């Protein structure tokens, strides 16, 4: 079989195309299979785009940054399970009266800073990660 038809060549092409459009290479070792997401990336996004909300959540956790981060990741994962990823991407999640967005879209582009939150979205590509806790198989 020609090497052009191997799966790795196809993966290389997809990854290369995404990276060339501004996506970042995600770290598969940071992916939490139980949650179905990368809590490190989620926390980085929330801290860089919604600092006031994040600080309120930490305060509600008596200043325990790690507990607040775990709670937020759990809330987002549960919302995705219950409502679906698209709903969570569109509307975010609410925890303890605090709304967190997990993606931004520009409402308009009239104001100079209208695209700023949108440009902070993190789009990452991860190749061949283990997404299920049910299997220990590693795809390469």
PDB file of C-alpha atoms in Angstrom:
ATOM      1  CA  UNK A   1       0.000   0.000   0.000  1.00  0.00           C
ATOM      2  CA  UNK A   2       1.275   3.462  -0.845  1.00  0.00           C
ATOM      3  CA  UNK A   3       2.513   5.506   2.155  1.00  0.00           C
ATOM      4  CA  UNK A   4       0.166   8.306   1.096  1.00  0.00           C
ATOM      5  CA  UNK A   5      -2.771   6.162   2.258  1.00  0.00           C
ATOM      6  CA  UNK A   6      -1.492   5.484   5.768  1.00  0.00           C
ATOM      7  CA  UNK A   7      -3.373   6.922   8.717  1.00  0.00           C
ATOM      8  CA  UNK A   8      -0.291   8.744  10.031  1.00  0.00           C
ATOM      9  CA  UNK A   9       0.010  10.753   6.813  1.00  0.00           C
ATOM     10  CA  UNK A  10      -3.661  11.755   7.120  1.00  0.00           C
ATOM     11  CA  UNK A  11      -3.172  12.730  10.793  1.00  0.00           C
ATOM     12  CA  UNK A  12      -0.065  14.736   9.912  1.00  0.00           C
ATOM     13  CA  UNK A  13      -2.004  16.665   7.274  1.00  0.00           C
ATOM     14  CA  UNK A  14      -4.899  17.465   9.612  1.00  0.00           C
ATOM     15  CA  UNK A  15      -2.636  18.474  12.490  1.00  0.00           C
ATOM     16  CA  UNK A  16      -0.452  20.604  10.238  1.00  0.00           C
ATOM     17  CA  UNK A  17      -3.472  22.395   8.763  1.00  0.00           C
ATOM     18  CA  UNK A  18      -4.916  23.184  12.204  1.00  0.00           C
ATOM     19  CA  UNK A  19      -1.589  24.360  13.619  1.00  0.00           C
ATOM     20  CA  UNK A  20      -1.055  26.619  10.608  1.00  0.00           C
ATOM     21  CA  UNK A  21      -4.424  28.282  11.374  1.00  0.00           C
ATOM     22  CA  UNK A  22      -3.472  29.212  14.936  1.00  0.00           C
ATOM     23  CA  UNK A  23      -4.436  26.090  16.852  1.00  0.00           C
ATOM     24  CA  UNK A  24      -1.996  24.930  19.523  1.00  0.00           C
ATOM     25  CA  UNK A  25      -0.664  21.453  20.139  1.00  0.00           C
ATOM     26  CA  UNK A  26      -2.396  20.054  23.209  1.00  0.00           C
ATOM     27  CA  UNK A  27      -0.712  17.809  25.740  1.00  0.00           C
ATOM     28  CA  UNK A  28      -2.367  14.414  25.906  1.00  0.00           C
ATOM     29  CA  UNK A  29      -0.910  13.744  29.360  1.00  0.00           C
ATOM     30  CA  UNK A  30      -3.005  16.643  30.742  1.00  0.00           C
ATOM     31  CA  UNK A  31      -6.268  15.159  29.452  1.00  0.00           C
ATOM     32  CA  UNK A  32      -8.435  13.837  32.282  1.00  0.00           C
ATOM     33  CA  UNK A  33     -10.296  10.791  30.987  1.00  0.00           C
ATOM     34  CA  UNK A  34     -12.760  10.772  33.895  1.00  0.00           C
ATOM     35  CA  UNK A  35     -13.791  14.353  33.130  1.00  0.00           C
ATOM     36  CA  UNK A  36     -13.416  14.148  29.351  1.00  0.00           C
ATOM     37  CA  UNK A  37     -11.474  17.396  29.164  1.00  0.00           C
ATOM     38  CA  UNK A  38      -8.162  19.066  29.886  1.00  0.00           C
ATOM     39  CA  UNK A  39      -8.646  20.849  33.231  1.00  0.00           C
ATOM     40  CA  UNK A  40      -5.321  22.699  32.922  1.00  0.00           C
ATOM     41  CA  UNK A  41      -6.358  24.283  29.623  1.00  0.00           C
ATOM     42  CA  UNK A  42      -9.813  25.080  31.004  1.00  0.00           C
ATOM     43  CA  UNK A  43      -8.343  26.828  34.041  1.00  0.00           C
ATOM     44  CA  UNK A  44      -5.846  28.780  31.919  1.00  0.00           C
ATOM     45  CA  UNK A  45      -8.694  29.988  29.690  1.00  0.00           C
ATOM     46  CA  UNK A  46     -10.951  30.986  32.591  1.00  0.00           C
ATOM     47  CA  UNK A  47      -8.181  32.796  34.467  1.00  0.00           C
ATOM     48  CA  UNK A  48      -7.121  34.745  31.386  1.00  0.00           C
ATOM     49  CA  UNK A  49     -10.629  35.721  30.294  1.00  0.00           C
ATOM     50  CA  UNK A  50     -12.792  35.849  33.436  1.00  0.00           C
ATOM     51  CA  UNK A  51     -10.526  36.743  36.310  1.00  0.00           C
ATOM     52  CA  UNK A  52     -13.240  38.446  38.394  1.00  0.00           C
ATOM     53  CA  UNK A  53     -15.492  35.395  38.206  1.00  0.00           C
ATOM     54  CA  UNK A  54     -12.578  33.087  38.939  1.00  0.00           C
ATOM     55  CA  UNK A  55     -11.581  35.081  42.017  1.00  0.00           C
ATOM     56  CA  UNK A  56     -15.185  34.935  43.283  1.00  0.00           C
ATOM     57  CA  UNK A  57     -15.176  31.147  42.948  1.00  0.00           C
ATOM     58  CA  UNK A  58     -11.841  30.870  44.782  1.00  0.00           C
ATOM     59  CA  UNK A  59     -13.222  33.076  47.566  1.00  0.00           C
ATOM     60  CA  UNK A  60     -16.219  30.745  47.894  1.00  0.00           C
ATOM     61  CA  UNK A  61     -13.707  27.920  48.335  1.00  0.00           C
ATOM     62  CA  UNK A  62     -12.054  29.818  51.220  1.00  0.00           C
ATOM     63  CA  UNK A  63      -9.123  30.783  49.061  1.00  0.00           C
ATOM     64  CA  UNK A  64      -8.333  27.204  47.981  1.00  0.00           C
ATOM     65  CA  UNK A  65      -7.314  27.640  44.334  1.00  0.00           C
ATOM     66  CA  UNK A  66      -6.976  23.886  43.740  1.00  0.00           C
ATOM     67  CA  UNK A  67     -10.432  23.131  45.171  1.00  0.00           C
ATOM     68  CA  UNK A  68     -11.987  25.843  43.001  1.00  0.00           C
ATOM     69  CA  UNK A  69     -10.223  24.457  39.918  1.00  0.00           C
ATOM     70  CA  UNK A  70     -11.463  20.919  40.643  1.00  0.00           C
ATOM     71  CA  UNK A  71     -14.977  22.202  41.214  1.00  0.00           C
ATOM     72  CA  UNK A  72     -15.020  24.176  37.953  1.00  0.00           C
ATOM     73  CA  UNK A  73     -13.714  21.205  35.942  1.00  0.00           C
ATOM     74  CA  UNK A  74     -16.342  18.944  37.536  1.00  0.00           C
ATOM     75  CA  UNK A  75     -19.134  21.437  36.795  1.00  0.00           C
ATOM     76  CA  UNK A  76     -18.075  21.835  33.156  1.00  0.00           C
ATOM     77  CA  UNK A  77     -17.733  18.060  32.659  1.00  0.00           C
ATOM     78  CA  UNK A  78     -21.142  17.401  34.219  1.00  0.00           C
ATOM     79  CA  UNK A  79     -22.760  20.126  32.101  1.00  0.00           C
ATOM     80  CA  UNK A  80     -21.265  18.613  28.938  1.00  0.00           C
ATOM     81  CA  UNK A  81     -22.587  15.189  29.947  1.00  0.00           C
ATOM     82  CA  UNK A  82     -26.060  16.524  30.745  1.00  0.00           C
ATOM     83  CA  UNK A  83     -26.550  19.297  28.198  1.00  0.00           C
ATOM     84  CA  UNK A  84     -24.054  18.485  25.446  1.00  0.00           C
ATOM     85  CA  UNK A  85     -20.830  20.147  24.385  1.00  0.00           C
ATOM     86  CA  UNK A  86     -22.464  22.553  21.941  1.00  0.00           C
ATOM     87  CA  UNK A  87     -24.825  23.917  24.597  1.00  0.00           C
ATOM     88  CA  UNK A  88     -21.929  24.436  27.012  1.00  0.00           C
ATOM     89  CA  UNK A  89     -19.839  26.120  24.323  1.00  0.00           C
ATOM     90  CA  UNK A  90     -22.711  28.447  23.473  1.00  0.00           C
ATOM     91  CA  UNK A  91     -23.915  29.321  26.967  1.00  0.00           C
ATOM     92  CA  UNK A  92     -21.194  28.343  29.434  1.00  0.00           C
ATOM     93  CA  UNK A  93     -21.902  26.988  32.895  1.00  0.00           C
ATOM     94  CA  UNK A  94     -23.184  28.430  36.130  1.00  0.00           C
ATOM     95  CA  UNK A  95     -21.854  27.439  39.536  1.00  0.00           C
ATOM     96  CA  UNK A  96     -22.798  29.046  42.834  1.00  0.00           C
ATOM     97  CA  UNK A  97     -24.335  31.992  41.034  1.00  0.00           C
ATOM     98  CA  UNK A  98     -21.242  32.609  38.887  1.00  0.00           C
ATOM     99  CA  UNK A  99     -21.433  32.157  35.126  1.00  0.00           C
ATOM    100  CA  UNK A 100     -18.331  30.940  33.310  1.00  0.00           C
ATOM    101  CA  UNK A 101     -18.011  30.970  29.566  1.00  0.00           C
ATOM    102  CA  UNK A 102     -15.925  28.236  27.968  1.00  0.00           C
ATOM    103  CA  UNK A 103     -15.789  29.951  24.571  1.00  0.00           C
ATOM    104  CA  UNK A 104     -16.367  33.441  23.231  1.00  0.00           C
ATOM    105  CA  UNK A 105     -17.886  34.623  19.993  1.00  0.00           C
ATOM    106  CA  UNK A 106     -17.957  38.240  18.924  1.00  0.00           C
ATOM    107  CA  UNK A 107     -21.357  39.912  19.209  1.00  0.00           C
ATOM    108  CA  UNK A 108     -20.172  42.474  16.676  1.00  0.00           C
ATOM    109  CA  UNK A 109     -16.941  43.922  15.357  1.00  0.00           C
ATOM    110  CA  UNK A 110     -17.817  47.606  15.574  1.00  0.00           C
ATOM    111  CA  UNK A 111     -15.842  48.353  18.745  1.00  0.00           C
ATOM    112  CA  UNK A 112     -12.076  48.016  18.571  1.00  0.00           C
ATOM    113  CA  UNK A 113     -11.966  45.585  21.487  1.00  0.00           C
ATOM    114  CA  UNK A 114     -14.963  43.449  20.424  1.00  0.00           C
ATOM    115  CA  UNK A 115     -12.748  40.633  19.160  1.00  0.00           C
ATOM    116  CA  UNK A 116     -10.405  40.557  22.175  1.00  0.00           C
ATOM    117  CA  UNK A 117     -12.269  37.857  24.168  1.00  0.00           C
ATOM    118  CA  UNK A 118     -12.870  35.864  20.975  1.00  0.00           C
ATOM    119  CA  UNK A 119      -9.156  35.865  20.193  1.00  0.00           C
ATOM    120  CA  UNK A 120      -8.464  34.316  23.610  1.00  0.00           C
ATOM    121  CA  UNK A 121     -10.310  31.128  22.739  1.00  0.00           C
ATOM    122  CA  UNK A 122      -7.950  28.167  22.953  1.00  0.00           C
ATOM    123  CA  UNK A 123      -8.201  25.739  20.068  1.00  0.00           C
ATOM    124  CA  UNK A 124      -5.968  22.756  20.576  1.00  0.00           C
ATOM    125  CA  UNK A 125      -5.367  19.563  18.689  1.00  0.00           C
ATOM    126  CA  UNK A 126      -4.283  16.375  20.443  1.00  0.00           C
ATOM    127  CA  UNK A 127      -3.338  13.314  18.484  1.00  0.00           C
ATOM    128  CA  UNK A 128      -4.220   9.823  19.553  1.00  0.00           C
ATOM    129  CA  UNK A 129      -5.134  10.286  23.179  1.00  0.00           C
ATOM    130  CA  UNK A 130      -6.844   7.772  25.415  1.00  0.00           C
ATOM    131  CA  UNK A 131     -10.294   9.178  26.008  1.00  0.00           C
ATOM    132  CA  UNK A 132     -11.904   6.202  27.741  1.00  0.00           C
ATOM    133  CA  UNK A 133     -11.241   4.907  31.224  1.00  0.00           C
ATOM    134  CA  UNK A 134     -12.545   1.535  30.106  1.00  0.00           C
ATOM    135  CA  UNK A 135      -9.491   0.720  28.015  1.00  0.00           C
ATOM    136  CA  UNK A 136      -5.787   0.932  28.612  1.00  0.00           C
ATOM    137  CA  UNK A 137      -4.927   0.726  24.931  1.00  0.00           C
ATOM    138  CA  UNK A 138      -2.580   3.423  23.743  1.00  0.00           C
ATOM    139  CA  UNK A 139      -3.029   4.571  20.184  1.00  0.00           C
ATOM    140  CA  UNK A 140       0.084   5.797  18.458  1.00  0.00           C
TER     141      UNK A 140
END
